[in-house]
């Protein structure tokens, strides 16, 4: 579903970046080591649409929460962000933990969100089997 939305945005000449959350953290870590962190943030901030798949699929560390907030903060109120997740918003809160950074992330993601929930107990990859 999110790939289709991203493809459609590309067809309409929007600048789109698709990334899985684990890859996002790897890119950030590499950019920090290479002194390219600010440049990478500009890349994330400059896209019309940022798609983050596997949102909070794996547990995140406090430092990673801060990184998520940095990415989202630069996009807040001027660019679209889509997250794809196996969890509900309540699950996101549990995975992010308590605290100001977690609340800020949730605020950035949910403040003006449109929600599409696909319910079911089968993976989309196994439905046609």
C-alpha atoms as a printed R data frame, in Angstrom:
    type eleno elety resid chain resno      x       y       z
1   ATOM     1    CA   UNK     A     1  0.000   0.000   0.000
2   ATOM     2    CA   UNK     A     2  2.667   2.524   0.940
3   ATOM     3    CA   UNK     A     3  4.724   1.571  -2.104
4   ATOM     4    CA   UNK     A     4  1.706   2.312  -4.301
5   ATOM     5    CA   UNK     A     5  1.276   5.710  -2.638
6   ATOM     6    CA   UNK     A     6  4.959   6.444  -3.143
7   ATOM     7    CA   UNK     A     7  4.837   5.363  -6.788
8   ATOM     8    CA   UNK     A     8  1.826   7.573  -7.421
9   ATOM     9    CA   UNK     A     9  3.578  10.538  -5.826
10  ATOM    10    CA   UNK     A    10  6.576   9.914  -8.110
11  ATOM    11    CA   UNK     A    11  4.257   9.869 -11.140
12  ATOM    12    CA   UNK     A    12  3.003  13.274 -10.030
13  ATOM    13    CA   UNK     A    13  6.635  14.519  -9.943
14  ATOM    14    CA   UNK     A    14  6.957  14.714  -6.176
15  ATOM    15    CA   UNK     A    15 10.356  13.976  -4.663
16  ATOM    16    CA   UNK     A    16  9.931  10.745  -2.709
17  ATOM    17    CA   UNK     A    17 12.299   8.806  -0.473
18  ATOM    18    CA   UNK     A    18 11.430   5.299   0.719
19  ATOM    19    CA   UNK     A    19 13.493   3.775   3.520
20  ATOM    20    CA   UNK     A    20 13.069   0.997   6.055
21  ATOM    21    CA   UNK     A    21 13.591   2.102   9.643
22  ATOM    22    CA   UNK     A    22 16.625  -0.175  10.217
23  ATOM    23    CA   UNK     A    23 18.242   1.302   7.092
24  ATOM    24    CA   UNK     A    24 17.458   4.812   8.313
25  ATOM    25    CA   UNK     A    25 19.383   4.157  11.522
26  ATOM    26    CA   UNK     A    26 22.274   2.629   9.561
27  ATOM    27    CA   UNK     A    27 22.422   5.673   7.271
28  ATOM    28    CA   UNK     A    28 22.381   8.034  10.242
29  ATOM    29    CA   UNK     A    29 25.167   6.136  12.016
30  ATOM    30    CA   UNK     A    30 27.301   6.079   8.877
31  ATOM    31    CA   UNK     A    31 26.686   9.793   8.246
32  ATOM    32    CA   UNK     A    32 27.723  10.670  11.802
33  ATOM    33    CA   UNK     A    33 30.952   8.689  11.451
34  ATOM    34    CA   UNK     A    34 31.716  10.356   8.116
35  ATOM    35    CA   UNK     A    35 30.793  13.871   9.267
36  ATOM    36    CA   UNK     A    36 27.824  13.983   6.877
37  ATOM    37    CA   UNK     A    37 24.968  14.022   9.397
38  ATOM    38    CA   UNK     A    38 23.682  17.514   8.571
39  ATOM    39    CA   UNK     A    39 23.771  16.720   4.860
40  ATOM    40    CA   UNK     A    40 21.787  13.523   5.433
41  ATOM    41    CA   UNK     A    41 19.175  15.350   7.517
42  ATOM    42    CA   UNK     A    42 18.758  17.874   4.694
43  ATOM    43    CA   UNK     A    43 18.151  14.962   2.333
44  ATOM    44    CA   UNK     A    44 15.394  13.614   4.585
45  ATOM    45    CA   UNK     A    45 13.937  17.065   5.155
46  ATOM    46    CA   UNK     A    46 13.943  18.117   1.494
47  ATOM    47    CA   UNK     A    47 11.783  15.325   0.081
48  ATOM    48    CA   UNK     A    48  8.126  16.060  -0.560
49  ATOM    49    CA   UNK     A    49  7.270  12.609   0.771
50  ATOM    50    CA   UNK     A    50  9.306  10.461   3.137
51  ATOM    51    CA   UNK     A    51  8.132   6.879   3.536
52  ATOM    52    CA   UNK     A    52  9.487   4.987   6.541
53  ATOM    53    CA   UNK     A    53  8.576   1.323   6.402
54  ATOM    54    CA   UNK     A    54  8.923  -1.167   9.258
55  ATOM    55    CA   UNK     A    55  8.228   1.716  11.654
56  ATOM    56    CA   UNK     A    56  9.254   0.622  15.153
57  ATOM    57    CA   UNK     A    57  9.375  -3.022  14.090
58  ATOM    58    CA   UNK     A    58 12.427  -3.488  16.301
59  ATOM    59    CA   UNK     A    59 13.028  -1.992  19.761
60  ATOM    60    CA   UNK     A    60 14.697   1.425  19.640
61  ATOM    61    CA   UNK     A    61 17.313   2.917  21.921
62  ATOM    62    CA   UNK     A    62 17.038   6.387  23.429
63  ATOM    63    CA   UNK     A    63 19.606   7.743  20.971
64  ATOM    64    CA   UNK     A    64 17.559   6.361  18.083
65  ATOM    65    CA   UNK     A    65 14.451   8.092  19.432
66  ATOM    66    CA   UNK     A    66 16.368  11.356  19.313
67  ATOM    67    CA   UNK     A    67 17.381  10.599  15.715
68  ATOM    68    CA   UNK     A    68 13.773   9.885  14.733
69  ATOM    69    CA   UNK     A    69 12.719  13.194  16.248
70  ATOM    70    CA   UNK     A    70 15.421  15.074  14.324
71  ATOM    71    CA   UNK     A    71 14.188  13.586  11.054
72  ATOM    72    CA   UNK     A    72 10.529  14.296  11.809
73  ATOM    73    CA   UNK     A    73 11.079  17.769  13.249
74  ATOM    74    CA   UNK     A    74 12.601  19.054  10.014
75  ATOM    75    CA   UNK     A    75  9.574  17.832   8.069
76  ATOM    76    CA   UNK     A    76  6.867  18.845  10.520
77  ATOM    77    CA   UNK     A    77  4.029  20.896   9.004
78  ATOM    78    CA   UNK     A    78  5.588  21.295   5.555
79  ATOM    79    CA   UNK     A    79  6.241  17.819   4.120
80  ATOM    80    CA   UNK     A    80  4.360  14.539   4.116
81  ATOM    81    CA   UNK     A    81  5.613  11.495   5.983
82  ATOM    82    CA   UNK     A    82  4.139   8.015   5.710
83  ATOM    83    CA   UNK     A    83  4.995   5.294   8.187
84  ATOM    84    CA   UNK     A    84  4.208   1.634   7.671
85  ATOM    85    CA   UNK     A    85  3.981  -0.460  10.808
86  ATOM    86    CA   UNK     A    86  2.821  -3.784  12.153
87  ATOM    87    CA   UNK     A    87  1.770  -1.997  15.351
88  ATOM    88    CA   UNK     A    88 -1.006   0.416  16.301
89  ATOM    89    CA   UNK     A    89 -0.307   3.840  17.763
90  ATOM    90    CA   UNK     A    90 -0.614   2.357  21.254
91  ATOM    91    CA   UNK     A    91  2.076  -0.136  20.288
92  ATOM    92    CA   UNK     A    92  4.272   2.723  19.092
93  ATOM    93    CA   UNK     A    93  3.961   4.414  22.477
94  ATOM    94    CA   UNK     A    94  5.022   1.214  24.204
95  ATOM    95    CA   UNK     A    95  7.989   0.745  21.889
96  ATOM    96    CA   UNK     A    96  9.131   4.372  22.186
97  ATOM    97    CA   UNK     A    97  8.839   4.411  25.961
98  ATOM    98    CA   UNK     A    98  7.952   7.305  28.203
99  ATOM    99    CA   UNK     A    99  9.432  10.748  28.172
100 ATOM   100    CA   UNK     A   100  9.484  14.027  26.322
101 ATOM   101    CA   UNK     A   101 11.236  12.729  23.196
102 ATOM   102    CA   UNK     A   102  8.742   9.885  22.776
103 ATOM   103    CA   UNK     A   103  5.825  12.286  23.202
104 ATOM   104    CA   UNK     A   104  7.347  14.709  20.694
105 ATOM   105    CA   UNK     A   105  7.714  11.894  18.148
106 ATOM   106    CA   UNK     A   106  4.109  10.831  18.636
107 ATOM   107    CA   UNK     A   107  2.957  14.432  18.305
108 ATOM   108    CA   UNK     A   108  4.837  14.908  15.022
109 ATOM   109    CA   UNK     A   109  3.476  11.650  13.601
110 ATOM   110    CA   UNK     A   110 -0.133  11.865  14.775
111 ATOM   111    CA   UNK     A   111 -0.975  15.596  14.915
112 ATOM   112    CA   UNK     A   112 -2.382  15.874  11.399
113 ATOM   113    CA   UNK     A   113 -2.293  12.221  10.411
114 ATOM   114    CA   UNK     A   114 -4.574  10.392   8.051
115 ATOM   115    CA   UNK     A   115 -4.787   6.786   9.181
116 ATOM   116    CA   UNK     A   116 -5.205   3.745   6.976
117 ATOM   117    CA   UNK     A   117 -5.457   0.556   8.978
118 ATOM   118    CA   UNK     A   118 -5.360  -2.759   7.194
119 ATOM   119    CA   UNK     A   119 -6.611  -5.410   9.543
120 ATOM   120    CA   UNK     A   120 -6.168  -9.123   9.185
121 ATOM   121    CA   UNK     A   121 -4.221 -12.018  10.517
122 ATOM   122    CA   UNK     A   122 -2.481 -13.014   7.282
123 ATOM   123    CA   UNK     A   123  0.498 -11.338   5.745
124 ATOM   124    CA   UNK     A   124 -0.134  -9.695   2.406
125 ATOM   125    CA   UNK     A   125  2.680 -11.880   1.093
126 ATOM   126    CA   UNK     A   126  0.729 -15.082   1.824
127 ATOM   127    CA   UNK     A   127 -2.812 -14.092   0.834
128 ATOM   128    CA   UNK     A   128 -2.573 -15.475  -2.706
129 ATOM   129    CA   UNK     A   129 -1.090 -18.822  -1.716
